[in-house]
Every structure is written in C-alpha cells, then in structure tokens.
GROMACS .gro file of C-alpha atoms in nm:
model
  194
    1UNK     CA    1  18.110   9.507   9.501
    2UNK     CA    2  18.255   9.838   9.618
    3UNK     CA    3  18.009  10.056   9.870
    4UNK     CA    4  18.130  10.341   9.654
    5UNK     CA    5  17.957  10.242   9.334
    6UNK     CA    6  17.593  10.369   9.235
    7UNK     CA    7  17.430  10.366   8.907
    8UNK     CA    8  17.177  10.662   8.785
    9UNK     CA    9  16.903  10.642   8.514
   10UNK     CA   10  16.702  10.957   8.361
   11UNK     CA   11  16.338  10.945   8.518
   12UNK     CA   12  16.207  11.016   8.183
   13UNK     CA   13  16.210  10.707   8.059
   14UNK     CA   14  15.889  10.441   7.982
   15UNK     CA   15  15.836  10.155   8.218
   16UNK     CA   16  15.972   9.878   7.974
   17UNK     CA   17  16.267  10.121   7.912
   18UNK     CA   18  16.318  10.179   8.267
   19UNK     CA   19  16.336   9.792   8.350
   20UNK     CA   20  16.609   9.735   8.061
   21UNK     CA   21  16.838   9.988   8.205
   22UNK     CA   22  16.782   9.867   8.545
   23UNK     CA   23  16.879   9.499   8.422
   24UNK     CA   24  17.164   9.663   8.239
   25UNK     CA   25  17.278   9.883   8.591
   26UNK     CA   26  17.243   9.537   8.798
   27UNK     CA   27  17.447   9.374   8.523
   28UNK     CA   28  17.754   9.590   8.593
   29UNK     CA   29  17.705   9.504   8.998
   30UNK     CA   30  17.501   9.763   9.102
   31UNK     CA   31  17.176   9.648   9.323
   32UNK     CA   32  16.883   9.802   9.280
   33UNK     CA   33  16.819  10.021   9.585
   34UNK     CA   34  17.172  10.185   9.482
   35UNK     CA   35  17.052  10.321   9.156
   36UNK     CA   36  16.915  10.690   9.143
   37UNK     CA   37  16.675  10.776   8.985
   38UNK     CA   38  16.712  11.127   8.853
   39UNK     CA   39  16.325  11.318   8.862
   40UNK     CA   40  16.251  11.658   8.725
   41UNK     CA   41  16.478  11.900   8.914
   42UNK     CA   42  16.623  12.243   8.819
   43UNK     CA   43  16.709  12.079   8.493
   44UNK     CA   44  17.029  12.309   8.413
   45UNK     CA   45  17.175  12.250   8.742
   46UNK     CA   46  17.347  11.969   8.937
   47UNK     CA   47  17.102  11.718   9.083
   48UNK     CA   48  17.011  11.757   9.429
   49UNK     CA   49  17.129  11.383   9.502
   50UNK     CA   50  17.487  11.436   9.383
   51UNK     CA   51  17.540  11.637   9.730
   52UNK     CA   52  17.518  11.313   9.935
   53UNK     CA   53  17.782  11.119   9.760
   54UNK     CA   54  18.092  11.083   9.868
   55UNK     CA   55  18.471  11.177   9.732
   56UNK     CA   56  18.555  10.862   9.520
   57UNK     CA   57  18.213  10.711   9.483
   58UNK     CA   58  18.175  10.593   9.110
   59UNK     CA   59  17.828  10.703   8.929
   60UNK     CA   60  17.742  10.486   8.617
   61UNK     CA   61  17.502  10.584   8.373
   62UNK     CA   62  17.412  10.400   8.036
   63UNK     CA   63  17.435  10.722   7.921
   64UNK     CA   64  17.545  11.068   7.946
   65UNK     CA   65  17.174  11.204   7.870
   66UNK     CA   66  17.075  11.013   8.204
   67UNK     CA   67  17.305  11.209   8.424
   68UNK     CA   68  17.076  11.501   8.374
   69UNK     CA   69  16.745  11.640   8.190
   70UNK     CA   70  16.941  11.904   7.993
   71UNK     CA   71  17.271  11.957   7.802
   72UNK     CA   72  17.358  12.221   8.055
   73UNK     CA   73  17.232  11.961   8.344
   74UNK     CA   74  17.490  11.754   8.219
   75UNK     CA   75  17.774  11.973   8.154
   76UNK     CA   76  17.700  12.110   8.524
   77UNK     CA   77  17.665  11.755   8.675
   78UNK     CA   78  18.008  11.613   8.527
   79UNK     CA   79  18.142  11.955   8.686
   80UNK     CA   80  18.042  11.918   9.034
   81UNK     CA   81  18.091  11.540   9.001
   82UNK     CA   82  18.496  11.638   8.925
   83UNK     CA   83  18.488  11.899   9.208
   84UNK     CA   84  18.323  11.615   9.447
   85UNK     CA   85  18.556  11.375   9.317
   86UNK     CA   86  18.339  11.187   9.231
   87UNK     CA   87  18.365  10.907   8.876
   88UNK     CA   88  18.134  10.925   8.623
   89UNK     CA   89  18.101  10.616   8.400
   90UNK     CA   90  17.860  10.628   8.111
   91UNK     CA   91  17.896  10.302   7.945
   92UNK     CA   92  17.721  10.420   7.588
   93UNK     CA   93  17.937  10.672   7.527
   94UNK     CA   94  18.269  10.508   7.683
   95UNK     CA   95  18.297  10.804   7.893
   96UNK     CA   96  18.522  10.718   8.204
   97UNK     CA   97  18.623  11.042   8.403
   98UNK     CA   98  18.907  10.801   8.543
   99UNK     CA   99  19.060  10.861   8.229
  100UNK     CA  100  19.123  11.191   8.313
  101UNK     CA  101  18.915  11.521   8.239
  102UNK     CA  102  19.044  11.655   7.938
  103UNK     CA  103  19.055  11.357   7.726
  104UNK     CA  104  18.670  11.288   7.736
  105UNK     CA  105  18.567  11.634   7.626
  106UNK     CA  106  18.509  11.533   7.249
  107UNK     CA  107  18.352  11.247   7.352
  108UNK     CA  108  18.139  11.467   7.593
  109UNK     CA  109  18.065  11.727   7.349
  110UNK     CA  110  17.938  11.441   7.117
  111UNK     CA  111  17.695  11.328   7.331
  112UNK     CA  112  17.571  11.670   7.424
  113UNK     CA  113  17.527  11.726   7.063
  114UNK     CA  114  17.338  11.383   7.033
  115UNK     CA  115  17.081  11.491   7.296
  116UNK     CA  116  17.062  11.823   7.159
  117UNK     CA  117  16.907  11.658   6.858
  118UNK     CA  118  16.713  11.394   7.032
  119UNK     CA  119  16.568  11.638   7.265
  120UNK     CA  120  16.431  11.880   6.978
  121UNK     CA  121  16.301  11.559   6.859
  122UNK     CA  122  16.146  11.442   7.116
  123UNK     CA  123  16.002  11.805   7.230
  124UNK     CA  124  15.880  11.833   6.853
  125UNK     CA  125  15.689  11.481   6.861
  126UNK     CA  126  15.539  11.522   7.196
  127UNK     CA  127  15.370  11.862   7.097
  128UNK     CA  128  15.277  11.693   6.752
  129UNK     CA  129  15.089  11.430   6.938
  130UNK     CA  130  14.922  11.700   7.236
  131UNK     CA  131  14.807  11.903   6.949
  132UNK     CA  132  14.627  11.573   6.761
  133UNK     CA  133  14.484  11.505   7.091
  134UNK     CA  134  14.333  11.822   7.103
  135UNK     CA  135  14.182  11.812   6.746
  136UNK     CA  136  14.383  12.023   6.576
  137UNK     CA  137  14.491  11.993   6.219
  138UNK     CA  138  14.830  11.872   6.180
  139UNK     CA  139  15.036  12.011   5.867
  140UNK     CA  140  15.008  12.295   5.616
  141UNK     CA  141  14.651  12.444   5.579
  142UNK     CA  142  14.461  12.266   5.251
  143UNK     CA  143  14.505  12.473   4.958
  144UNK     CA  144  14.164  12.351   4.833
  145UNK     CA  145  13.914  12.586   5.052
  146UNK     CA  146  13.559  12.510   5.037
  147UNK     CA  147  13.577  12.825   4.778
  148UNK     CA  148  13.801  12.700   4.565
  149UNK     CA  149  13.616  12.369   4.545
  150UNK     CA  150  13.295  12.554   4.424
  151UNK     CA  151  13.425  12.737   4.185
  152UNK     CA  152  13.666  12.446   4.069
  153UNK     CA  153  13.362  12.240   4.024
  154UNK     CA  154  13.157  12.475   3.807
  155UNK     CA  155  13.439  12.540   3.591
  156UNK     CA  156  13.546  12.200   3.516
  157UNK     CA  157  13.145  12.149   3.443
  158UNK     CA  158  13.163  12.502   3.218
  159UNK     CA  159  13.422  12.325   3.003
  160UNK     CA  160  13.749  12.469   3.090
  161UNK     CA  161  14.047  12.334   3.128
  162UNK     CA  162  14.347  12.273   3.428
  163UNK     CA  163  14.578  12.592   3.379
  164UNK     CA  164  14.286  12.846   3.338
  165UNK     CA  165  14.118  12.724   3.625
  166UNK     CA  166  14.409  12.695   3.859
  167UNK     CA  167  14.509  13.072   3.791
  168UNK     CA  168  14.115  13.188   3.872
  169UNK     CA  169  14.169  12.960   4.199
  170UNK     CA  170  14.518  13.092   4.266
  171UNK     CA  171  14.328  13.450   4.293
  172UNK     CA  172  14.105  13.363   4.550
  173UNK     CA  173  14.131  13.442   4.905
  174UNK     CA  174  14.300  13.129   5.117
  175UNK     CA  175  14.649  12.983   5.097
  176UNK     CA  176  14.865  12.996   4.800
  177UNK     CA  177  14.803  12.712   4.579
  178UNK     CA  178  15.014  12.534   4.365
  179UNK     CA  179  14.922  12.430   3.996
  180UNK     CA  180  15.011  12.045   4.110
  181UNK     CA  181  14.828  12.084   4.422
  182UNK     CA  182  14.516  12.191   4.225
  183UNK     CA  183  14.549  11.897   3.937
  184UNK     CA  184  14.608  11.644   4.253
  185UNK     CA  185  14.225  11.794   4.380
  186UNK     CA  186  14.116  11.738   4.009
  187UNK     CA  187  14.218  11.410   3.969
  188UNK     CA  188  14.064  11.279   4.333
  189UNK     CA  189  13.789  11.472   4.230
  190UNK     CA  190  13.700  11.304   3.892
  191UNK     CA  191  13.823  11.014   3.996
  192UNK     CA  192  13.515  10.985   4.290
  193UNK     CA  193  13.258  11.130   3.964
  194UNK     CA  194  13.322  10.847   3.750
   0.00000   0.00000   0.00000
C-alpha cells in the first residue's frame, strides 16, 4: 500500500451508511485511520484537511458528493487538489484526475448536477419532517373549513343538490374549493351518516 493514498467520506452520512463506505474505502487498501472524514466546514470552499497532503498523494472518495458538502465545495476541492497535485479518485462516478483534467469535466459536471438534485431533495425532506415534528400541517390548507362544513350540512339536509351547494361554498371566505374537492367531503360525509 502506497503512504500516499487516503480515502475521504462526507460526514453527513448515517452510522450504518458510514460503516459501508468505510468497508468499501478499506476494500480498495486504505486503513482506517487514513480515511478523512470531511465535517461541516466553509462548505463552498476547499476543506481545511486538503492543506496537509502532500504533492502526489491520491484521495479516493466513493463519490464526488463526499469530497465536499456543496457543488461549489466540490468544484473548489478538485481545484486545489490539481494545484496541490494531488489525485482524486471517486470510484462511483469513475472519476480519475490521472486521466487528465479536461477529460473528466462531463463526468464532473454530471455529478454536480446529481447532487444538485439530491441536495434539494434532501434539504426539502428534512424541513418536511422538522415541520411534522413541530405540529404543523403538512400540505395545502383543507378546502372544507369548519364554515363550509356547516353550511354544507344544512343544505344537503334542506334538500339541495351537489352543484348548487358547491357554488354557495365556493363564495365563502377560506381557500378556493374545487367542485371535486367538495363532492369528495360529500361522499365521506354521507358515507359516516349511513
């Protein structure tokens, strides 16, 4: 095993995840207490650990995404890596920068793209789940307010019929409501009567 070679893994990662691409790191030769792990730094810049490595070291990452916490992380990591001379192997994305700069841009810009995506995702989930913790309602506002109900329920008792109440409910104060929405209410609603 070269002295040269070190293998780096995002620190946002779960514990069983973390373990996997440990495994995976020691797999391609790399012991343990020569993988980095990178932690929340300035996330658009190169990571503070990239300093101590030397010209011709290799860094391997399963991934591009673990080289830094941001797209711009990245793209400034893989820059200071080449300035450092330092490799960069990401074995996912077959991204060797042995293989000279300019040929692994696509495949670079690809994976930027990827976690891009992912990241949105990911951002979009984790506030989806902080604001269920907390309570909140998670989706559109019901179009059936309390309101609406009432005066639903004393129509359909009065005798009328779907379309003539839905356009006295559609009137009322509260979010717009759709004629399917209302006969999806109606039908729950008789359905619990009978």
């Amino acid at each position: 095993m070269s002295e040269n070679r070190y293998g780096v893994i995002s620190g946002l990662r779960r514990a069983e995840d973390r373990k996997a691409v440990v495994a995976r790191l020691e797999a391609e030769g790399i012991p343990a207490d020569r993988i980095l792990t990178t932690e929340p730094e300035e996330p658009n810049a190169p990571p503070d650990w990239l300093r101590n490595l030397s010209a011709n070291a290799e860094l391997i990452a399963p991934s591009l995404c673990d080289l830094n916490l941001s797209t711009q992380g990245i793209a400034a990591t893989v820059e200071a890596a080449r300035e450092a001379g330092i490799h960069i192997r990401c074995l996912d994305e077959a991204f060797d920068s042995r293989d000279g700069w300019q040929s692994q841009i696509g495949t670079m810009l690809t994976a930027l793209n990827r976690l891009d995506r992912k990241g949105f995702s990911d951002r979009t989930k984790i506030a989806l789940q902080e604001a269920k913790a907390r309570g909140q309602r998670l989706g559109r506002k019901p179009s059936m307010t309390d309101l609406r109900k009432a005066v639903a329920i004393q129509m359909i008792e009065a005798g009328y019929k779907g379309t003539k109440i839905w356009k006295t409910l559609a009137v009322l104060e509260g979010p717009p409501i759709s004629q399917s929405a209302y006969y999806l209410w109606q039908k729950a609603w008789l359905a619990v009567r009978e």
